[in-house]
Amino acid sequence: MPEMNRERLEVRRVKAKRALSYQKRQILLCAGTGCIAGGSLKLYDYFKEECARRGLDVYVGLTQENETEDVSEPKGDGVYLKKSGCHGFCEMGPLVQIEPEGILYTHVQLEDCDEIIEKTIMKGEVVDRLLYELDGVKYTKHTDIPFYHRQHRIVLENCGTIDAEDIDEYLAKDGYVAFEKALFEMTDEAICQEILDSGLRGRGGGGFPAGRKWDSVRKQPKGKKYVVCNGDEGDPGAFMDRSIMEGNPHSIIEGMLIAALGAGSDEGYIYVRAEYPLAVARLKTAIAKAQELNLLGDHILGTDFSFHLHVNRGAGAFVCGEGSALTASIEGNRGMPRVKPPRTVEHGLWAQPTVLNNVETFSAVPLIIRKGAPWFKSIGTEKSPGTKAFALTGNVVNTGLIEVPMGATLRQIIFDIGGGIKDGKKFKAVQIGGPSGGCLTEEHLDMPLDFDSLKKLGAMIGSGGLVVMDEDTCMVEVARFFMNFTQNESCGKCVPCREGTRRMLEILTRIVNNEGSLEDLDLLEELSATISETALCGLGQSACKPVQSTLKYFRDEYLAHVVDKHCPHCNGRKKVLQIDPELCKGCGKCMRQCPMEAITGQIRMPHIIDTEKCIKCGACWGCCPFGAIREE
Amino acid sequence: MSNGISMERVEEIIDGYDCQVHHLIAIMQDIQAEYKYLSPAVLEHIARKLGIGVAKVYSVATFYENFSLEAKGKYIIKVCDGTACHVRKSQPIYNAIREYLELEGKQKTSADGLFTLETVACLGACGLAPVVTVNDQVHSKMSPELAIDLLESLRKEDAANA
Amino acid sequence: MAKGIMYIDGQRVPFDGEPNVLSVIRKAGIEMPTFCYYSDLSVYGACRMCVVEDERGKIETSCSMQPRDGLKIRTNTARLLKHRRMILELMLASHNCNCTTCEKSGDCHLQALAVQFGIHHVRFGDSREEKELDMSSPAVIRDPSKCILCGDCVRVCSENIGMHIIDFAHRGYNMRVMPAFDRTLDQTHCISCGQCSAVCPTGAITVKNQIGDAWRAIHDPSKRVVVQIAPAVRVAVGEAFGLAPGQNALDQLVSALKLMGVDEVYDTTFGADFTTIEEGTEFLQRLEKGGPFPMFTSCCPAWVKYLENENPKYLKHISTCKSPMQMFASILKDRYAEKDREDGRRTFHIAIMPCTAKKMEAARPEFLQPDGTPAVDLVLTTKEIIKMVQESGIQLTRLEYESPDLPFGLGSGAGAIYGATGGVAEAVVRFCLPDKSKNVLRELKFSPLRGDRSIRVAVIKVGERDVHLAIVHGLANAQKLLREIEAGNAYFDLVEVMTCQGGCVGGAGQPHGMKQDKEDRAEGLYVLDRSAPFKRAERNPVVGAFLKDYSQEHRHELLHVNYVKE
């Protein structure tokens, strides 16, 4: 291949665009983690074989399978088969999208494929039974589905439509145009200024202006500088970064390249959670392709600019999402945060100035450079421009990955996009920002979601997890669940977090089990104050947010546990637990687990719960392998 | 040799990373990917090759949840205990598997060496909750019964192959 | 280095080069509490006790804060006091609070702060599983139930000593400090330097206490208890009795020991003079024979152990001289063998050392006598002897002065400075230089042989030859130097290595002290040198007389040792 330069890249892009324009009939198989788990790769193989068997021309990708072929020539009326990134509607997976109609089939199984080929591919008819249905209405086009219709997808736009493993598809969608612009037409200062003007704030949690970060690194004395991408998305229930890494990896690489230009760096790292093997694989493929096209490496596109990019896999530590813990981990150390100052921009990876942003932030950068800061500012709110991706989970009808403009309200997200609360129940609260966030309630439904308004409430956007809870949820149990999480993930370095979260968990467990006292509530507040004000890192400082906010908004539920010793929401605890003698095999497991010695029985004979002694803790219910324990 | 781990292979992996200390985590990941766990001999070998204290290697290995210092079963079963899976009742699945495999106390691997049971923080497949993975293959919308069925079929499969 | 004015609790405090706000606060006379801050080590920032509040009410740790001109902070607001109390309470909740029987009681930082903050009630229970004591080391005892995870030991072991024997393992609430695989210390390459115990603020790592053995021997009428006292001990032992670091309390310690029932008390400087002569002679011989160079000093047992454990190829470079303690013991036991036979008492030899590694050295197989007993029967650290004096109710500073006994109580000024970094090298140089005038001593005083820089090099002419010397303290620095030598970037003829920073005055057996205390102790030794009647080992008349009596073989057998394993 001849040395790649700007002109040759443009030729390649034009060819890719033309090739894309010839692709009329496309079958897009969602190849996100969720749909793959549902078997979407098997569907892919089946479509490929079956279409070919039926005499259809099947093409895969733009160029990758046959390099010598001139992609600018139309290949005819065949079927173009693609593995796309996550569509976000994981609840409905595996998803199959058919172009040019834009039909979205949900829950597609192997046995549905023949019908899709016969009806839709060959005759252009719609398979009604595979369409998404809401309130009796069937939606043919995916853009009409309320879940998509109400979103504003810019960062995620390409995620569900392009083949993540094909760089030409990314090029065809104006990929690397922004990088070229930055490389050939902008100074480092101008790049930082543009990002600063756009108002782009870090999407990983705190919302620090990305442009200011870059500019600080740029202003550091010349020498080794790093650009690091935080893909250690660890909040339970959050998966937007994963979807971008899997579905549009080149946008991250391009964003990092632009950051490197702006900050004056020649080396970068992407730190990906260990639990995301597919993201690692896709990123590695993308990096290799970008290297092939001389978009990474030395003398990029024939200039003096060089940038080397590495992928590091995490090894299972939530705390590595914290900047200094993440850099410690890249350096091969325990992922323990260090005290600041000095800040990461001065003293980051290997004590060198470092730009550290998360996946979503980098992914927005090419769009800003390409379309300009004013365009970006026109979306969202004044202080928090742009969009934000959220992972919507919990007791909501439509769970999945969504993107909305900053300033959208919870009501829009939960009711318009999310379709409201499951099973017609009432909304109670939403946990925002994962275990380090707080919960918001009914009264906040119409409040605009942006960095500052949430901060005022003591909550935070965090990485963007939204866990919706219905009226049946016990908020004390929710607080305990999150405290259990942070306590487990505490690195153990500083005293308030290591010891304090443990004690809080013990107290919360006591309260949930109706064994707490009013003093315990004071103790929780005291501990929260010390932990949030003295813990070493952001994760420790925010560890008590779920407790603080539930204590504030749902104190009555704590009191129900503490004073009444009876919580109307706690499943299994309000009722009497009994053993079904038909199902019980007499294994004795429940007897051993019971803290009150309320269960008796002979081995291999049905056991009995003494309802007088039983405190309804549910330990037996949890441990019974036969599901013999029931609430009556 | 120690428990089937070839030190030559370990050496090869370390050399592949140019014996650089900052690749410690990646080196351990690669070795674990092949042998499913890191034996004391392996950690000592790494320390020697990288010229660092074995206490440091042990320290890093025990910090990260993914590293196992115990031999693991042929099938590694992970039950997701993320928020979504938790509310959709992943704990009974875990308990059912524990009971089925007759694991006691801190024991994680079944006596026949076939299965290792672990929990894992959110796998990011919340739409499919509750989720169980077997050797990183995701099984969605599980129940205690489905999980036991899955294990039984794996056991049969293994016996058939043997 | 930054200069300016800060406002601490409204008080104007100038700063000039202080590394952090914490040091400025302490300079202003406020004793900010800390556990994990140790000025000789890197800033760790984990105990969160040193929090301060800025004008906007933001709370930060002062150990990690940079002094800034005009910075206004408060150190004792209601919030801060509440947080500190809570942090202490949390620490105590998972700490084994059996204070009364703890080795560290009275000297424990956690205990002191709990008293200071009036924590009388801990509202949380501990749920950690109990861990057994690790008694396997000859130098220290680890009690994980008392560890507060401040990491001082971990950092001193890796940053200063370069051994990295212990580290954090696991994480979060399960985090513990331990050797790899939770092994006991005897299963590791630990060199017994004991610095982990020296920096430990609680009773989690303590010096192995052998006071009981000492009392048993003293009270045993069949034993003749003979004591030697190392140079560094005399300038630190008084600290527990109100004397300033560096003040010589040797004569009072001799009185105390006599009161306690010790039969004879001698001075290790006597042994040091033998070492100087033997090592100097060996060095001159190596200069003649051409090596092997560099010759390393052999006084520091932790250093010898390090080479044995991790770098055995350098063992043949080590001087064959025994350490002063062992030389002293050999000479003593040799001389007293007859006496023992005559009066039927056994000589029980106790060495009072600033060092925990000496406990390990004394037990080495090389130093066992033909009857299987060690030449030094028992090593007590300065800390232990302080406890014994206190236990006896003796007010050390109110005692009459009493000189060590003769003949083994006489040492040169060169012997005294063995306790400071550079002392051994200087003593050997004094011996090797043919010019014996006062001028030479004055020149040496201002040479790089003295000072506190971690690696010091000097070129000194011995006869026609330029001799390249290096002095290094802190074993991590010695490892650095070895790497330089190995890489061919440096060449030396003689290298003095002391494992502990500051040399023996900074040994782990000494009372707790910071860098300045160690420097004051070293200065105390140089004062002793200046006032000594003779400054050179070879001028010690007793040593000369002894050496004359020994045959060549006997001399070698008594004073030399071969660490090289065949």
GROMACS .gro file of N, CA, C and O in nm, chain B residues 82-156:
model
  300
  714GLY      N    1  -2.499  -0.736   3.969
  714GLY     CA    2  -2.518  -0.593   3.947
  714GLY      C    3  -2.658  -0.553   3.990
  714GLY      O    4  -2.741  -0.637   4.026
  715THR      N    5  -2.685  -0.426   3.985
  715THR     CA    6  -2.814  -0.375   4.033
  715THR      C    7  -2.931  -0.447   3.966
  715THR      O    8  -3.022  -0.499   4.032
  716ALA      N    9  -2.927  -0.447   3.834
  716ALA     CA   10  -3.041  -0.501   3.760
  716ALA      C   11  -3.060  -0.649   3.789
  716ALA      O   12  -3.172  -0.696   3.813
  717CYS      N   13  -2.949  -0.722   3.790
  717CYS     CA   14  -2.959  -0.865   3.816
  717CYS      C   15  -3.004  -0.890   3.959
  717CYS      O   16  -3.077  -0.984   3.987
  718HIS      N   17  -2.956  -0.805   4.048
  718HIS     CA   18  -2.991  -0.823   4.189
  718HIS      C   19  -3.142  -0.808   4.208
  718HIS      O   20  -3.205  -0.891   4.274
  719VAL      N   21  -3.197  -0.703   4.149
  719VAL     CA   22  -3.341  -0.682   4.169
  719VAL      C   23  -3.421  -0.789   4.096
  719VAL      O   24  -3.534  -0.816   4.131
  720ARG      N   25  -3.359  -0.850   3.995
  720ARG     CA   26  -3.431  -0.959   3.928
  720ARG      C   27  -3.389  -1.095   3.983
  720ARG      O   28  -3.389  -1.195   3.915
  721LYS      N   29  -3.340  -1.092   4.106
  721LYS     CA   30  -3.319  -1.214   4.184
  721LYS      C   31  -3.206  -1.303   4.135
  721LYS      O   32  -3.225  -1.418   4.096
  722SER      N   33  -3.085  -1.249   4.138
  722SER     CA   34  -2.970  -1.329   4.100
  722SER      C   35  -2.917  -1.411   4.218
  722SER      O   36  -2.857  -1.515   4.200
  723GLN      N   37  -2.945  -1.364   4.339
  723GLN     CA   38  -2.892  -1.433   4.457
  723GLN      C   39  -2.942  -1.578   4.469
  723GLN      O   40  -2.862  -1.668   4.492
  724PRO      N   41  -3.072  -1.602   4.448
  724PRO     CA   42  -3.118  -1.741   4.454
  724PRO      C   43  -3.048  -1.829   4.351
  724PRO      O   44  -3.025  -1.948   4.376
  725ILE      N   45  -3.013  -1.772   4.238
  725ILE     CA   46  -2.941  -1.851   4.136
  725ILE      C   47  -2.805  -1.892   4.192
  725ILE      O   48  -2.765  -2.009   4.185
  726TYR      N   49  -2.737  -1.795   4.249
  726TYR     CA   50  -2.606  -1.822   4.307
  726TYR      C   51  -2.616  -1.932   4.413
  726TYR      O   52  -2.539  -2.027   4.414
  727ASN      N   53  -2.714  -1.915   4.499
  727ASN     CA   54  -2.730  -2.012   4.608
  727ASN      C   55  -2.763  -2.151   4.555
  727ASN      O   56  -2.713  -2.251   4.606
  728ALA      N   57  -2.844  -2.154   4.453
  728ALA     CA   58  -2.882  -2.284   4.396
  728ALA      C   59  -2.759  -2.354   4.338
  728ALA      O   60  -2.739  -2.473   4.356
  729ILE      N   61  -2.676  -2.278   4.270
  729ILE     CA   62  -2.557  -2.338   4.209
  729ILE      C   63  -2.462  -2.386   4.319
  729ILE      O   64  -2.406  -2.495   4.312
  730ARG      N   65  -2.448  -2.304   4.422
  730ARG     CA   66  -2.362  -2.342   4.534
  730ARG      C   67  -2.406  -2.476   4.593
  730ARG      O   68  -2.325  -2.564   4.618
  731GLU      N   69  -2.533  -2.483   4.611
  731GLU     CA   70  -2.589  -2.606   4.669
  731GLU      C   71  -2.566  -2.724   4.575
  731GLU      O   72  -2.524  -2.830   4.617
  732TYR      N   73  -2.592  -2.701   4.447
  732TYR     CA   74  -2.576  -2.808   4.347
  732TYR      C   75  -2.432  -2.858   4.343
  732TYR      O   76  -2.406  -2.976   4.333
  733LEU      N   77  -2.339  -2.764   4.353
  733LEU     CA   78  -2.198  -2.802   4.345
  733LEU      C   79  -2.142  -2.844   4.481
  733LEU      O   80  -2.026  -2.879   4.492
  734GLU      N   81  -2.226  -2.838   4.582
  734GLU     CA   82  -2.188  -2.876   4.718
  734GLU      C   83  -2.065  -2.799   4.765
  734GLU      O   84  -1.967  -2.855   4.814
  735LEU      N   85  -2.070  -2.668   4.745
  735LEU     CA   86  -1.959  -2.584   4.790
  735LEU      C   87  -1.985  -2.542   4.934
  735LEU      O   88  -2.097  -2.510   4.970
  736GLU      N   89  -1.880  -2.544   5.013
  736GLU     CA   90  -1.896  -2.505   5.152
  736GLU      C   91  -1.794  -2.399   5.191
  736GLU      O   92  -1.682  -2.397   5.140
  737GLY      N   93  -1.835  -2.313   5.282
  737GLY     CA   94  -1.745  -2.209   5.332
  737GLY      C   95  -1.690  -2.124   5.220
  737GLY      O   96  -1.766  -2.070   5.139
  738LYS      N   97  -1.557  -2.112   5.216
  738LYS     CA   98  -1.496  -2.026   5.114
  738LYS      C   99  -1.468  -2.101   4.984
  738LYS      O  100  -1.410  -2.046   4.892
  739GLN      N  101  -1.505  -2.227   4.982
  739GLN     CA  102  -1.479  -2.310   4.864
  739GLN      C  103  -1.548  -2.253   4.741
  739GLN      O  104  -1.665  -2.218   4.746
  740LYS      N  105  -1.476  -2.245   4.633
  740LYS     CA  106  -1.533  -2.189   4.511
  740LYS      C  107  -1.536  -2.290   4.398
  740LYS      O  108  -1.607  -2.273   4.300
  741THR      N  109  -1.453  -2.391   4.409
  741THR     CA  110  -1.441  -2.488   4.301
  741THR      C  111  -1.495  -2.622   4.348
  741THR      O  112  -1.465  -2.665   4.459
  742SER      N  113  -1.573  -2.686   4.261
  742SER     CA  114  -1.635  -2.812   4.298
  742SER      C  115  -1.528  -2.921   4.315
  742SER      O  116  -1.421  -2.913   4.257
  743ALA      N  117  -1.561  -3.020   4.394
  743ALA     CA  118  -1.464  -3.123   4.430
  743ALA      C  119  -1.409  -3.194   4.306
  743ALA      O  120  -1.293  -3.234   4.304
  744ASP      N  121  -1.491  -3.207   4.202
  744ASP     CA  122  -1.443  -3.276   4.082
  744ASP      C  123  -1.358  -3.185   3.993
  744ASP      O  124  -1.311  -3.226   3.888
  745GLY      N  125  -1.340  -3.062   4.036
  745GLY     CA  126  -1.255  -2.970   3.960
  745GLY      C  127  -1.318  -2.922   3.830
  745GLY      O  128  -1.251  -2.865   3.745
  746LEU      N  129  -1.448  -2.946   3.818
  746LEU     CA  130  -1.512  -2.912   3.691
  746LEU      C  131  -1.564  -2.767   3.690
  746LEU      O  132  -1.553  -2.696   3.590
  747PHE      N  133  -1.617  -2.723   3.804
  747PHE     CA  134  -1.681  -2.591   3.807
  747PHE      C  135  -1.620  -2.499   3.913
  747PHE      O  136  -1.586  -2.546   4.022
  748THR      N  137  -1.610  -2.373   3.878
  748THR     CA  138  -1.576  -2.271   3.978
  748THR      C  139  -1.688  -2.168   3.975
  748THR      O  140  -1.728  -2.122   3.868
  749LEU      N  141  -1.738  -2.135   4.094
  749LEU     CA  142  -1.849  -2.042   4.103
  749LEU      C  143  -1.802  -1.908   4.158
  749LEU      O  144  -1.734  -1.903   4.260
  750GLU      N  145  -1.837  -1.802   4.088
  750GLU     CA  146  -1.801  -1.668   4.135
  750GLU      C  147  -1.918  -1.574   4.114
  750GLU      O  148  -2.007  -1.602   4.036
  751THR      N  149  -1.911  -1.459   4.184
  751THR     CA  150  -2.006  -1.355   4.147
  751THR      C  151  -1.927  -1.248   4.076
  751THR      O  152  -1.805  -1.242   4.086
  752VAL      N  153  -1.995  -1.165   4.004
  752VAL     CA  154  -1.926  -1.061   3.931
  752VAL      C  155  -2.012  -0.935   3.938
  752VAL      O  156  -2.135  -0.942   3.941
  753ALA      N  157  -1.944  -0.822   3.951
  753ALA     CA  158  -2.017  -0.696   3.949
  753ALA      C  159  -2.063  -0.674   3.806
  753ALA      O  160  -2.002  -0.725   3.714
  754CYS      N  161  -2.167  -0.599   3.790
  754CYS     CA  162  -2.236  -0.576   3.663
  754CYS      C  163  -2.157  -0.609   3.537
  754CYS      O  164  -2.048  -0.562   3.514
  755LEU      N  165  -2.215  -0.695   3.454
  755LEU     CA  166  -2.153  -0.732   3.327
  755LEU      C  167  -2.198  -0.638   3.216
  755LEU      O  168  -2.156  -0.650   3.102
  756GLY      N  169  -2.284  -0.547   3.249
  756GLY     CA  170  -2.332  -0.452   3.149
  756GLY      C  171  -2.435  -0.514   3.056
  756GLY      O  172  -2.458  -0.465   2.947
  757ALA      N  173  -2.494  -0.624   3.097
  757ALA     CA  174  -2.598  -0.685   3.013
  757ALA      C  175  -2.730  -0.679   3.089
  757ALA      O  176  -2.805  -0.776   3.097
  758CYS      N  177  -2.756  -0.561   3.145
  758CYS     CA  178  -2.867  -0.546   3.239
  758CYS      C  179  -3.002  -0.575   3.175
  758CYS      O  180  -3.096  -0.613   3.243
  759GLY      N  181  -3.013  -0.551   3.045
  759GLY     CA  182  -3.140  -0.576   2.978
  759GLY      C  183  -3.175  -0.723   2.979
  759GLY      O  184  -3.288  -0.762   2.953
  760LEU      N  185  -3.075  -0.807   3.007
  760LEU     CA  186  -3.095  -0.951   2.999
  760LEU      C  187  -3.097  -1.015   3.137
  760LEU      O  188  -3.087  -1.135   3.152
  761ALA      N  189  -3.108  -0.932   3.239
  761ALA     CA  190  -3.096  -0.980   3.375
  761ALA      C  191  -3.200  -1.084   3.410
  761ALA      O  192  -3.310  -1.078   3.357
  762PRO      N  193  -3.171  -1.175   3.502
  762PRO     CA  194  -3.038  -1.199   3.560
  762PRO      C  195  -2.949  -1.282   3.467
  762PRO      O  196  -2.997  -1.369   3.395
  763VAL      N  197  -2.821  -1.252   3.475
  763VAL     CA  198  -2.726  -1.307   3.379
  763VAL      C  199  -2.626  -1.398   3.448
  763VAL      O  200  -2.580  -1.370   3.557
  764VAL      N  201  -2.594  -1.508   3.382
  764VAL     CA  202  -2.489  -1.599   3.429
  764VAL      C  203  -2.393  -1.621   3.313
  764VAL      O  204  -2.437  -1.635   3.199
  765THR      N  205  -2.264  -1.619   3.338
  765THR     CA  206  -2.171  -1.650   3.231
  765THR      C  207  -2.098  -1.779   3.263
  765THR      O  208  -2.068  -1.807   3.378
  766VAL      N  209  -2.075  -1.856   3.158
  766VAL     CA  210  -1.992  -1.976   3.170
  766VAL      C  211  -1.875  -1.956   3.077
  766VAL      O  212  -1.892  -1.940   2.956
  767ASN      N  213  -1.756  -1.953   3.133
  767ASN     CA  214  -1.636  -1.921   3.056
  767ASN      C  215  -1.660  -1.802   2.962
  767ASN      O  216  -1.631  -1.806   2.843
  768ASP      N  217  -1.716  -1.698   3.019
  768ASP     CA  218  -1.739  -1.570   2.952
  768ASP      C  219  -1.849  -1.573   2.847
  768ASP      O  220  -1.871  -1.477   2.775
  769GLN      N  221  -1.917  -1.686   2.834
  769GLN     CA  222  -2.031  -1.689   2.743
  769GLN      C  223  -2.156  -1.653   2.825
  769GLN      O  224  -2.180  -1.710   2.931
  770VAL      N  225  -2.232  -1.558   2.772
  770VAL     CA  226  -2.342  -1.504   2.852
  770VAL      C  227  -2.469  -1.588   2.835
  770VAL      O  228  -2.507  -1.623   2.724
  771HIS      N  229  -2.528  -1.623   2.948
  771HIS     CA  230  -2.659  -1.687   2.946
  771HIS      C  231  -2.756  -1.593   3.015
  771HIS      O  232  -2.737  -1.557   3.129
  772SER      N  233  -2.861  -1.555   2.943
  772SER     CA  234  -2.945  -1.448   2.994
  772SER      C  235  -3.074  -1.501   3.054
  772SER      O  236  -3.111  -1.617   3.035
  773LYS      N  237  -3.138  -1.410   3.129
  773LYS     CA  238  -3.268  -1.439   3.190
  773LYS      C  239  -3.271  -1.576   3.257
  773LYS      O  240  -3.353  -1.661   3.225
  774MET      N  241  -3.179  -1.593   3.348
  774MET     CA  242  -3.166  -1.722   3.415
  774MET      C  243  -3.261  -1.732   3.534
  774MET      O  244  -3.314  -1.633   3.582
  775SER      N  245  -3.275  -1.857   3.577
  775SER     CA  246  -3.348  -1.884   3.701
  775SER      C  247  -3.268  -1.994   3.768
  775SER      O  248  -3.183  -2.057   3.704
  776PRO      N  249  -3.294  -2.021   3.896
  776PRO     CA  250  -3.221  -2.130   3.961
  776PRO      C  251  -3.234  -2.260   3.882
  776PRO      O  252  -3.135  -2.330   3.862
  777GLU      N  253  -3.352  -2.289   3.834
  777GLU     CA  254  -3.372  -2.416   3.763
  777GLU      C  255  -3.292  -2.420   3.633
  777GLU      O  256  -3.225  -2.517   3.602
  778LEU      N  257  -3.299  -2.308   3.558
  778LEU     CA  258  -3.227  -2.304   3.430
  778LEU      C  259  -3.077  -2.318   3.454
  778LEU      O  260  -3.006  -2.382   3.377
  779ALA      N  261  -3.030  -2.257   3.562
  779ALA     CA  262  -2.887  -2.262   3.591
  779ALA      C  263  -2.843  -2.406   3.619
  779ALA      O  264  -2.740  -2.451   3.568
  780ILE      N  265  -2.924  -2.477   3.699
  780ILE     CA  266  -2.889  -2.616   3.730
  780ILE      C  267  -2.893  -2.700   3.603
  780ILE      O  268  -2.805  -2.783   3.578
  781ASP      N  269  -2.994  -2.677   3.519
  781ASP     CA  270  -3.002  -2.750   3.390
  781ASP      C  271  -2.875  -2.728   3.310
  781ASP      O  272  -2.818  -2.819   3.252
  782LEU      N  273  -2.832  -2.602   3.307
  782LEU     CA  274  -2.714  -2.565   3.230
  782LEU      C  275  -2.593  -2.642   3.282
  782LEU      O  276  -2.515  -2.701   3.204
  783LEU      N  277  -2.576  -2.644   3.413
  783LEU     CA  278  -2.463  -2.714   3.472
  783LEU      C  279  -2.468  -2.862   3.442
  783LEU      O  280  -2.366  -2.925   3.412
  784GLU      N  281  -2.588  -2.916   3.449
  784GLU     CA  282  -2.600  -3.059   3.423
  784GLU      C  283  -2.564  -3.092   3.279
  784GLU      O  284  -2.498  -3.193   3.253
  785SER      N  285  -2.606  -3.006   3.188
  785SER     CA  286  -2.573  -3.033   3.048
  785SER      C  287  -2.423  -3.019   3.025
  785SER      O  288  -2.364  -3.095   2.948
  786LEU      N  289  -2.360  -2.926   3.096
  786LEU     CA  290  -2.215  -2.912   3.082
  786LEU      C  291  -2.144  -3.036   3.136
  786LEU      O  292  -2.048  -3.085   3.077
  787ARG      N  293  -2.196  -3.085   3.245
  787ARG     CA  294  -2.135  -3.203   3.306
  787ARG      C  295  -2.147  -3.323   3.211
  787ARG      O  296  -2.053  -3.399   3.193
  788LYS      N  297  -2.264  -3.335   3.147
  788LYS     CA  298  -2.284  -3.445   3.053
  788LYS      C  299  -2.190  -3.430   2.933
  788LYS      O  300  -2.128  -3.524   2.888
   0.00000   0.00000   0.00000
